[in-house]
Amino acid sequence: MIKRIKEYFSKSEIMLWSISTLLVLTSFFVFDRSSYLTLCASLIGVTYLIFNAKGNPVGQVLVIIFSLLYGIISYKFSYFGEMVTYLGMTMPMAVFALISWLRNPFNGNRAEVRVNSISKSETVFMFVLATIVTIVFYFILQMFHTAKIIPSTLSVTTSFIAVYLTFRRSPFYAIAYSANDIVLIILWIMASITDTRYISVVVCFAVFLVNDIYSFFSWQKMKKRQAA
């Protein structure tokens, strides 16, 4: 099994995953030491990111599990925007993305999705749809008296664009997730001012940001290789 992992992942990917995991564990035992649900979600998160960077559908299975756990964590801190976003949008879209990735393997290899490009007209459609979703969710979040409603609403926007592009198999999904990571870092920094345990969540999304940036370049390389 270890040999197969070493053959599948590059040395840089193994190093990235190892450092990410170490940072998550360190921040948990320094700042938290109690919320093992947060630790579990964070470890699943750094693992799904490395699979997504390879275009492997296993990543989408892990996204579904992560979304469920993160929704529970958000509920506990009254971040209903995050809860609704991940349970009501990210998780269902991850199911559709999983189906899309399984239906579009590259050269019959189910461990690698065929990279896709979207047209300018579809890009415009996506942003129009994102605007509508943002407006609808803003009023839903208001109804729930969501804490930090502005960053929570921005999180909805960036999350929707990210899951849409993931479903459409576009490399730019990683850029959208990077934007979402920045919003979430700000959101959880605000939370950590009240409760220092949430510093571990800040570290988690900072790690996610680095991994998502790597994923973008990984998908660009995949795209060139598949085109060749």
XYZ file of N, CA and C in Angstrom:
684
model
N 0.825 -1.208 0.000
C 0.000 0.000 0.000
C 0.864 1.264 0.000
N 1.906 1.272 0.863
C 2.808 2.424 0.943
C 3.529 2.630 -0.388
N 3.910 1.506 -1.011
C 4.596 1.576 -2.300
C 3.694 2.182 -3.360
N 2.422 1.775 -3.366
C 1.462 2.288 -4.341
C 1.220 3.785 -4.134
N 1.181 4.213 -2.860
C 1.000 5.639 -2.558
C 2.179 6.445 -3.086
N 3.394 5.923 -2.873
C 4.607 6.612 -3.335
C 4.672 6.687 -4.859
N 4.100 5.663 -5.512
C 4.089 5.650 -6.974
C 3.040 6.616 -7.533
N 1.924 6.758 -6.801
C 0.823 7.591 -7.290
C 1.071 9.078 -7.037
N 1.495 9.413 -5.822
C 1.755 10.807 -5.469
C 3.231 11.138 -5.662
N 3.498 12.366 -6.139
C 4.884 12.819 -6.295
C 5.479 13.114 -4.915
N 6.787 13.253 -4.859
C 7.452 13.568 -3.592
C 6.978 14.912 -3.037
N 6.773 15.880 -3.928
C 6.302 17.199 -3.486
C 4.887 17.124 -2.922
N 4.037 16.268 -3.500
C 2.667 16.104 -3.006
C 2.643 15.414 -1.650
N 3.491 14.411 -1.495
C 3.593 13.723 -0.198
C 4.107 14.693 0.864
N 5.089 15.504 0.486
C 5.635 16.501 1.419
C 4.587 17.543 1.781
N 3.821 18.000 0.782
C 2.773 18.992 1.017
C 1.729 18.452 1.972
N 1.292 17.217 1.744
C 0.294 16.583 2.620
C 0.855 16.392 4.024
N 2.109 15.974 4.132
C 2.736 15.720 5.437
C 2.871 16.999 6.250
N 3.339 18.075 5.601
C 3.489 19.360 6.298
C 2.126 19.904 6.706
N 1.141 19.772 5.797
C -0.218 20.244 6.087
C -0.794 19.515 7.294
N -0.621 18.203 7.319
C -1.121 17.379 8.430
C -0.425 17.748 9.732
N 0.886 17.954 9.664
C 1.664 18.315 10.859
C 1.204 19.659 11.426
N 0.950 20.634 10.539
C 0.490 21.946 10.991
C -0.892 21.867 11.636
N -1.762 21.060 11.044
C -3.110 20.878 11.597
C -3.038 20.237 12.980
N -2.242 19.188 13.119
C -2.099 18.488 14.405
C -1.471 19.394 15.456
N -0.433 20.118 15.063
C 0.254 21.010 16.003
C -0.677 22.098 16.520
N -1.396 22.753 15.587
C -2.313 23.831 15.992
C -3.431 23.301 16.883
N -3.877 22.074 16.623
C -4.938 21.479 17.439
C -4.459 21.256 18.871
N -3.293 20.650 19.031
C -2.809 20.325 20.376
C -2.289 21.550 21.131
N -1.991 22.635 20.408
C -1.556 23.869 21.064
C -2.755 24.719 21.475
N -3.738 24.876 20.588
C -4.833 25.818 20.823
C -6.165 25.175 21.222
N -6.364 23.918 20.897
C -7.681 23.321 21.109
C -7.649 22.204 22.160
N -7.198 21.036 21.736
C -7.057 19.853 22.608
C -8.391 19.285 23.100
N -9.505 19.714 22.533
C -10.791 19.192 23.003
C -11.748 18.852 21.859
N -11.789 19.690 20.820
C -12.744 19.482 19.723
C -12.154 18.528 18.677
N -12.295 17.246 18.956
C -11.739 16.254 18.033
C -12.520 16.189 16.716
N -13.743 16.712 16.732
C -14.521 16.792 15.497
C -13.848 17.765 14.526
N -13.354 18.886 15.070
C -12.630 19.868 14.252
C -11.354 19.255 13.695
N -10.643 18.512 14.531
C -9.402 17.857 14.092
C -9.687 16.863 12.974
N -10.735 16.070 13.157
C -11.111 15.070 12.155
C -11.456 15.738 10.824
N -12.247 16.826 10.896
C -12.639 17.556 9.681
C -11.414 18.132 8.981
N -10.482 18.679 9.753
C -9.282 19.295 9.185
C -8.410 18.268 8.475
N -8.249 17.093 9.085
C -7.421 16.034 8.492
C -8.065 15.485 7.223
N -9.392 15.352 7.242
C -10.103 14.929 6.034
C -9.945 16.000 4.953
N -9.970 17.267 5.381
C -9.841 18.380 4.444
C -8.510 18.377 3.708
N -7.398 18.251 4.444
C -6.085 18.269 3.779
C -5.898 17.039 2.901
N -6.591 15.956 3.237
C -6.491 14.730 2.433
C -7.298 14.853 1.142
N -8.524 15.413 1.245
C -9.317 15.547 0.010
C -8.672 16.529 -0.961
N -7.976 17.531 -0.419
C -7.321 18.517 -1.285
C -6.229 17.896 -2.149
N -5.473 16.975 -1.583
C -4.380 16.361 -2.349
C -4.936 15.409 -3.406
N -6.086 14.775 -3.109
C -6.736 13.927 -4.118
C -7.358 14.783 -5.215
N -7.961 15.911 -4.832
C -8.533 16.827 -5.825
C -7.461 17.388 -6.747
N -6.274 17.643 -6.184
C -5.163 18.161 -6.987
C -4.759 17.175 -8.079
N -5.034 15.889 -7.845
C -4.740 14.850 -8.838
C -5.930 14.592 -9.761
N -7.056 15.285 -9.504
C -8.262 15.044 -10.302
C -8.878 13.693 -10.017
N -8.694 13.216 -8.771
C -9.189 11.893 -8.384
C -10.561 12.019 -7.712
N -11.586 11.277 -8.189
C -12.931 11.363 -7.608
C -13.006 11.039 -6.127
N -12.008 10.329 -5.590
C -11.977 10.051 -4.154
C -12.035 11.363 -3.372
N -11.439 12.405 -3.934
C -11.456 13.719 -3.300
C -12.862 14.220 -3.074
N -13.759 13.990 -4.034
C -15.140 14.453 -3.906
C -15.910 13.673 -2.844
N -15.581 12.402 -2.681
C -16.193 11.602 -1.608
C -15.813 12.206 -0.255
N -14.541 12.572 -0.113
C -14.061 13.168 1.135
C -14.639 14.568 1.351
N -14.905 15.299 0.251
C -15.542 16.622 0.366
C -16.923 16.485 1.003
N -17.663 15.467 0.615
C -19.009 15.220 1.161
C -18.934 15.014 2.672
N -17.964 14.198 3.109
C -17.792 13.937 4.540
C -17.346 15.205 5.268
N -16.391 15.927 4.669
C -15.900 17.174 5.274
C -17.029 18.186 5.431
N -17.865 18.328 4.417
C -18.965 19.303 4.449
C -19.911 19.019 5.607
N -20.197 17.745 5.839
C -21.076 17.352 6.948
C -20.471 17.752 8.289
N -19.187 17.441 8.473
C -18.512 17.748 9.744
C -18.370 19.259 9.941
N -18.014 19.970 8.865
C -17.824 21.416 8.959
C -19.150 22.123 9.234
N -20.235 21.592 8.690
C -21.560 22.146 8.958
C -21.908 22.062 10.439
N -21.547 20.948 11.068
C -21.795 20.759 12.507
C -20.949 21.739 13.328
N -19.678 21.889 12.943
C -18.766 22.812 13.644
C -19.278 24.249 13.550
N -19.728 24.643 12.352
C -20.246 26.005 12.134
C -21.501 26.263 12.963
N -22.349 25.246 13.073
C -23.584 25.371 13.862
C -23.268 25.660 15.328
N -22.234 25.021 15.842
C -21.870 25.193 17.249
C -21.433 26.620 17.559
N -20.892 27.345 16.554
C -20.463 28.721 16.785
C -21.465 29.728 16.206
N -22.640 29.260 15.837
C -23.711 30.106 15.268
C -23.328 30.738 13.939
N -22.385 30.107 13.222
C -22.089 30.535 11.858
C -23.053 29.798 10.930
N -24.323 30.229 10.988
C -25.355 29.523 10.241
C -25.143 29.650 8.735
N -24.478 30.730 8.334
C -24.168 30.893 6.911
C -23.287 29.765 6.415
N -22.246 29.466 7.189
C -21.353 28.366 6.831
C -22.081 27.028 6.876
N -22.918 26.868 7.891
C -23.676 25.622 8.032
C -24.590 25.397 6.832
N -25.363 26.432 6.497
C -26.301 26.334 5.375
C -25.550 26.155 4.059
N -24.422 26.881 3.905
C -23.639 26.804 2.669
C -23.102 25.401 2.439
N -22.495 24.847 3.465
C -21.848 23.540 3.285
C -22.839 22.377 3.267
N -23.876 22.450 4.104
C -24.847 21.352 4.120
C -25.874 21.473 2.995
N -26.214 22.726 2.646
C -27.255 22.931 1.644
C -26.757 23.152 0.238
N -25.431 23.435 0.085
C -24.919 23.712 -1.252
C -23.658 22.894 -1.584
N -22.616 23.043 -0.763
C -21.344 22.365 -1.062
C -21.484 20.851 -1.076
N -22.158 20.302 -0.073
C -22.298 18.848 0.006
C -23.112 18.270 -1.152
N -24.308 18.835 -1.456
C -25.060 18.319 -2.615
C -24.304 18.485 -3.938
N -23.624 19.640 -4.099
C -22.859 19.872 -5.333
C -21.674 18.918 -5.449
N -21.106 18.523 -4.307
C -20.002 17.554 -4.322
C -20.489 16.209 -4.842
N -21.752 15.885 -4.545
C -22.345 14.635 -5.059
C -22.448 14.711 -6.583
N -22.934 15.857 -7.089
C -23.032 16.049 -8.544
C -21.646 16.066 -9.190
N -20.681 16.685 -8.499
C -19.308 16.732 -9.013
C -18.720 15.330 -9.078
N -19.001 14.527 -8.062
C -18.518 13.139 -8.039
C -19.050 12.366 -9.242
N -20.344 12.521 -9.509
C -20.957 11.848 -10.665
C -20.319 12.331 -11.962
N -20.126 13.667 -12.058
C -19.523 14.255 -13.257
C -18.100 13.736 -13.471
N -17.318 13.670 -12.395
C -15.930 13.208 -12.500
C -15.862 11.735 -12.878
N -16.774 10.939 -12.325
C -16.791 9.506 -12.640
C -17.218 9.256 -14.089
N -18.072 10.130 -14.604
C -18.565 9.985 -15.979
C -17.590 10.526 -17.015
N -16.591 11.272 -16.557
C -15.646 11.881 -17.491
C -14.192 11.555 -17.121
N -13.847 10.266 -17.130
C -12.456 9.910 -16.839
C -11.556 10.216 -18.038
N -10.278 10.437 -17.795
C -9.346 10.678 -18.885
C -8.819 9.350 -19.419
N -9.113 9.077 -20.688
C -8.680 7.837 -21.342
C -9.057 6.575 -20.551
N -10.245 6.601 -19.947
C -10.731 5.432 -19.218
C -10.134 5.257 -17.842
N -9.249 6.173 -17.423
C -8.616 6.092 -16.108
C -9.500 6.797 -15.077
N -10.204 6.031 -14.269
C -11.153 6.614 -13.312
C -10.461 7.336 -12.164
N -9.158 7.233 -12.070
C -8.403 7.939 -11.021
C -8.008 9.348 -11.470
N -8.392 9.715 -12.717
C -8.077 11.060 -13.207
C -9.200 11.574 -14.097
N -9.764 12.696 -13.709
C -10.865 13.283 -14.468
C -10.331 14.003 -15.706
N -11.149 14.059 -16.739
C -10.785 14.830 -17.926
C -11.016 16.314 -17.644
N -9.974 17.112 -17.783
C -10.058 18.550 -17.510
C -10.890 19.223 -18.587
N -11.728 20.166 -18.152
C -12.660 20.824 -19.063
C -12.429 22.338 -19.054
N -12.883 23.018 -20.083
C -12.847 24.482 -20.146
C -14.266 24.978 -20.373
N -14.628 26.088 -19.733
C -15.966 26.632 -19.955
C -15.877 27.881 -20.826
N -16.914 28.107 -21.609
C -16.942 29.230 -22.553
C -17.196 30.550 -21.824
N -17.018 31.659 -22.551
C -17.269 32.986 -21.982
C -18.738 33.158 -21.618
N -19.613 32.632 -22.479
C -21.049 32.754 -22.205
C -21.443 31.978 -20.947
N -20.821 30.809 -20.741
C -21.118 30.028 -19.527
C -20.549 30.726 -18.296
N -19.409 31.381 -18.458
C -18.817 32.136 -17.347
C -19.755 33.251 -16.899
N -20.337 33.957 -17.878
C -21.309 35.015 -17.566
C -22.516 34.410 -16.854
N -23.004 33.275 -17.368
C -24.135 32.568 -16.751
C -23.822 32.196 -15.308
N -22.610 31.721 -15.082
C -22.194 31.314 -13.736
C -22.227 32.491 -12.761
N -21.723 33.652 -13.201
C -21.694 34.825 -12.321
C -23.098 35.376 -12.067
N -23.967 35.305 -13.070
C -25.364 35.727 -12.879
C -26.027 34.821 -11.852
N -25.799 33.516 -12.014
C -26.360 32.532 -11.085
C -25.808 32.742 -9.679
N -24.512 33.041 -9.592
C -23.868 33.284 -8.293
C -24.475 34.513 -7.609
N -24.792 35.533 -8.388
C -25.412 36.749 -7.844
C -26.788 36.447 -7.259
N -27.569 35.675 -8.005
C -28.912 35.289 -7.537
C -28.817 34.472 -6.248
N -27.916 33.489 -6.233
C -27.722 32.631 -5.057
C -27.286 33.470 -3.851
N -26.394 34.429 -4.093
C -25.895 35.301 -3.016
C -27.020 36.113 -2.393
N -27.867 36.704 -3.247
C -28.978 37.526 -2.754
C -29.955 36.677 -1.937
N -30.295 35.506 -2.464
C -31.224 34.600 -1.771
C -30.659 34.186 -0.420
N -29.381 33.793 -0.416
C -28.757 33.335 0.822
C -28.604 34.464 1.834
N -28.412 35.702 1.352
C -28.272 36.838 2.276
C -29.528 36.969 3.142
N -30.691 36.860 2.507
C -31.933 36.990 3.265
C -32.173 35.770 4.155
N -31.723 34.613 3.703
C -31.821 33.410 4.546
C -30.947 33.575 5.793
N -29.731 34.090 5.605
C -28.810 34.299 6.717
C -29.344 35.359 7.681
N -29.972 36.387 7.134
C -30.598 37.409 7.976
C -31.686 36.791 8.852
N -32.450 35.892 8.251
C -33.540 35.233 8.961
C -33.012 34.412 10.140
N -31.815 33.828 9.958
C -31.200 33.017 11.004
C -30.378 33.852 11.995
N -30.369 35.183 11.801
C -29.566 36.079 12.649
C -28.102 35.620 12.671
N -27.567 35.410 11.487
C -26.212 34.888 11.334
C -25.158 35.868 11.837
N -24.194 35.341 12.596
C -23.080 36.161 13.062
C -22.168 36.491 11.887
N -21.662 37.743 11.844
C -20.742 38.188 10.787
C -21.351 37.938 9.399
N -22.495 38.585 9.134
C -23.281 38.281 7.932
C -22.567 38.644 6.621
N -21.751 39.716 6.611
C -21.084 40.122 5.367
C -20.058 39.084 4.917
N -19.082 38.704 5.774
C -18.142 37.651 5.342
C -18.840 36.318 5.102
N -19.903 36.046 5.855
C -20.651 34.800 5.651
C -21.306 34.780 4.268
N -21.811 35.941 3.842
C -22.425 36.046 2.514
C -21.369 35.913 1.418
N -20.207 36.530 1.623
C -19.097 36.397 0.670
C -18.656 34.945 0.553
N -18.719 34.237 1.660
C -18.373 32.816 1.657
C -19.330 32.017 0.775
N -20.604 32.407 0.815
C -21.609 31.757 -0.048
C -21.251 31.965 -1.508
N -20.921 33.209 -1.873
C -20.599 33.549 -3.263
C -19.401 32.756 -3.774
N -18.300 32.803 -3.014
C -17.078 32.111 -3.440
C -17.267 30.594 -3.436
N -18.034 30.094 -2.479
C -18.294 28.646 -2.415
C -19.097 28.182 -3.618
N -20.116 28.978 -3.984
C -20.939 28.588 -5.127
C -20.123 28.531 -6.411
N -19.317 29.566 -6.634
C -18.477 29.590 -7.843
C -17.508 28.414 -7.837
N -16.955 28.107 -6.659
C -16.004 26.999 -6.535
C -16.657 25.652 -6.851
N -17.844 25.410 -6.283
C -18.494 24.118 -6.508
C -19.005 23.998 -7.944
N -19.414 25.124 -8.524
C -19.860 25.109 -9.922
C -18.703 24.725 -10.842
N -17.553 25.361 -10.631
C -16.381 25.081 -11.464
C -15.836 23.672 -11.222
N -15.991 23.186 -9.991
C -15.584 21.806 -9.693
C -16.457 20.835 -10.478
N -17.759 21.085 -10.461
C -18.713 20.258 -11.211
C -18.396 20.275 -12.702
N -17.981 21.451 -13.211
C -17.680 21.594 -14.636
C -16.244 21.197 -14.986
N -15.485 20.758 -13.976
C -14.128 20.223 -14.169
C -13.153 21.274 -14.719
N -13.301 22.487 -14.225
C -12.429 23.580 -14.650
C -11.294 23.781 -13.638
N -10.053 23.998 -14.107
C -8.931 24.239 -13.184
C -9.151 25.446 -12.283
N -10.019 26.375 -12.723
C -10.233 27.607 -11.967
C -11.081 27.396 -10.713
N -11.542 26.145 -10.514
C -12.249 25.839 -9.266
C -11.321 26.105 -8.078
N -10.034 25.821 -8.274
C -9.056 25.981 -7.194
C -8.836 27.449 -6.847
N -8.936 28.339 -7.839
C -8.816 29.774 -7.587
C -10.012 30.264 -6.774
N -11.201 29.767 -7.131
C -12.415 30.139 -6.393
C -12.344 29.644 -4.951
N -11.833 28.432 -4.773
C -11.687 27.906 -3.413
C -10.629 28.686 -2.639
N -9.592 29.175 -3.328
C -8.572 29.999 -2.670
C -9.194 31.282 -2.134
N -10.077 31.887 -2.943
C -10.792 33.091 -2.501
C -11.677 32.781 -1.296
N -12.324 31.628 -1.343
C -13.167 31.195 -0.229
C -12.335 30.957 1.031
N -11.143 30.395 0.858
C -10.248 30.162 1.998
C -9.898 31.474 2.695
N -9.630 32.522 1.908
C -9.275 33.830 2.468
C -10.439 34.396 3.290
N -11.651 34.261 2.740
C -12.849 34.729 3.462
C -12.996 33.966 4.777
N -12.784 32.642 4.729
C -12.948 31.817 5.925
C -11.850 32.071 6.948
N -10.663 32.377 6.491
C -9.577 32.732 7.417
C -9.979 33.968 8.219
N -10.518 34.969 7.519
C -10.980 36.200 8.184
C -12.122 35.888 9.156
N -13.060 35.050 8.701
C -14.232 34.698 9.503
C -13.832 34.012 10.807
N -12.898 33.061 10.712
C -12.508 32.299 11.904
C -11.500 33.028 12.772
N -10.798 34.031 12.206
C -9.971 34.907 13.043
C -10.884 35.692 13.992
N -12.025 36.147 13.435
C -13.022 36.840 14.265
C -13.528 35.928 15.386
N -13.737 34.666 15.036
C -14.223 33.703 16.038
C -13.164 33.422 17.096
N -11.899 33.370 16.671
C -10.811 33.049 17.599
C -10.548 34.159 18.608
N -11.005 35.385 18.300
C -10.895 36.485 19.262
C -11.748 36.181 20.495
N -12.888 35.523 20.246
C -13.789 35.120 21.337
C -13.323 33.839 22.004
N -12.848 32.898 21.195
C -12.444 31.587 21.698
C -11.170 31.154 20.976
N -10.052 31.086 21.690
C -8.751 30.778 21.070
C -8.682 29.372 20.479
N -9.623 28.516 20.845
C -9.627 27.167 20.255
C -9.761 27.225 18.736
N -10.429 28.267 18.244
C -10.690 28.368 16.808
C -9.482 28.839 16.010
N -8.370 29.111 16.694
C -7.124 29.398 15.974
C -6.722 28.183 15.147
N -7.036 26.996 15.659
C -6.728 25.768 14.917
C -7.507 25.701 13.606
N -8.717 26.275 13.576
C -9.518 26.326 12.349
C -8.901 27.331 11.374
N -8.380 28.443 11.907
C -7.694 29.437 11.074
C -6.495 28.792 10.386
N -5.709 28.054 11.155
C -4.536 27.354 10.600
C -4.981 26.354 9.541
N -6.084 25.669 9.801
C -6.625 24.692 8.856
C -6.903 25.339 7.509
N -7.587 26.489 7.496
C -7.924 27.134 6.227
C -6.726 27.821 5.581
N -5.737 28.194 6.390
C -4.492 28.715 5.816
C -3.767 27.598 5.057
N -3.814 26.397 5.623
C -3.243 25.215 4.961
C -4.027 24.901 3.692
N -5.353 25.026 3.784
C -6.212 24.795 2.616
C -5.844 25.743 1.477
N -5.560 27.005 1.836
C -5.213 28.022 0.839
C -3.970 27.609 0.048
N -2.946 27.167 0.746
C -1.708 26.717 0.088
C -1.997 25.525 -0.822
N -2.800 24.579 -0.333
C -3.127 23.384 -1.112
C -3.963 23.718 -2.345
N -4.888 24.670 -2.215
C -5.721 25.052 -3.358
C -4.897 25.748 -4.441
N -3.925 26.556 -4.011
C -3.030 27.200 -4.987
C -2.237 26.134 -5.736
N -1.766 25.131 -4.982
C -1.042 24.025 -5.621
C -1.952 23.282 -6.598
N -3.207 23.075 -6.204
C -4.167 22.349 -7.043
C -4.364 23.031 -8.391
N -4.410 24.365 -8.376
C -4.603 25.111 -9.625
C -3.469 24.811 -10.611
N -2.233 24.896 -10.145
C -1.093 24.638 -11.019
C -1.022 23.165 -11.426
N -1.443 22.282 -10.525
C -1.474 20.855 -10.839
C -2.461 20.566 -11.969
N -3.645 21.214 -11.905
C -4.657 21.020 -12.946
C -4.225 21.639 -14.272
N -3.496 22.727 -14.231
C -2.991 23.337 -15.459
C -2.001 22.388 -16.147
N -1.173 21.729 -15.358
C -0.239 20.740 -15.911
C -1.000 19.545 -16.480
N -2.041 19.119 -15.745
C -2.873 18.013 -16.228
C -3.513 18.357 -17.548
N -4.013 19.585 -17.649
C -4.686 20.043 -18.864
C -3.740 19.989 -20.072
N -2.520 20.461 -19.884
C -1.532 20.446 -20.968
C -1.160 19.013 -21.358
N -0.982 18.175 -20.335
C -0.621 16.778 -20.604
C -1.741 16.048 -21.329
N -2.982 16.282 -20.907
C -4.112 15.622 -21.564
C -4.291 16.114 -22.992
N -4.070 17.405 -23.205
C -4.199 17.964 -24.557
C -3.132 17.385 -25.496
N -1.957 17.104 -24.931
C -0.868 16.555 -25.745
C -1.106 15.089 -26.075
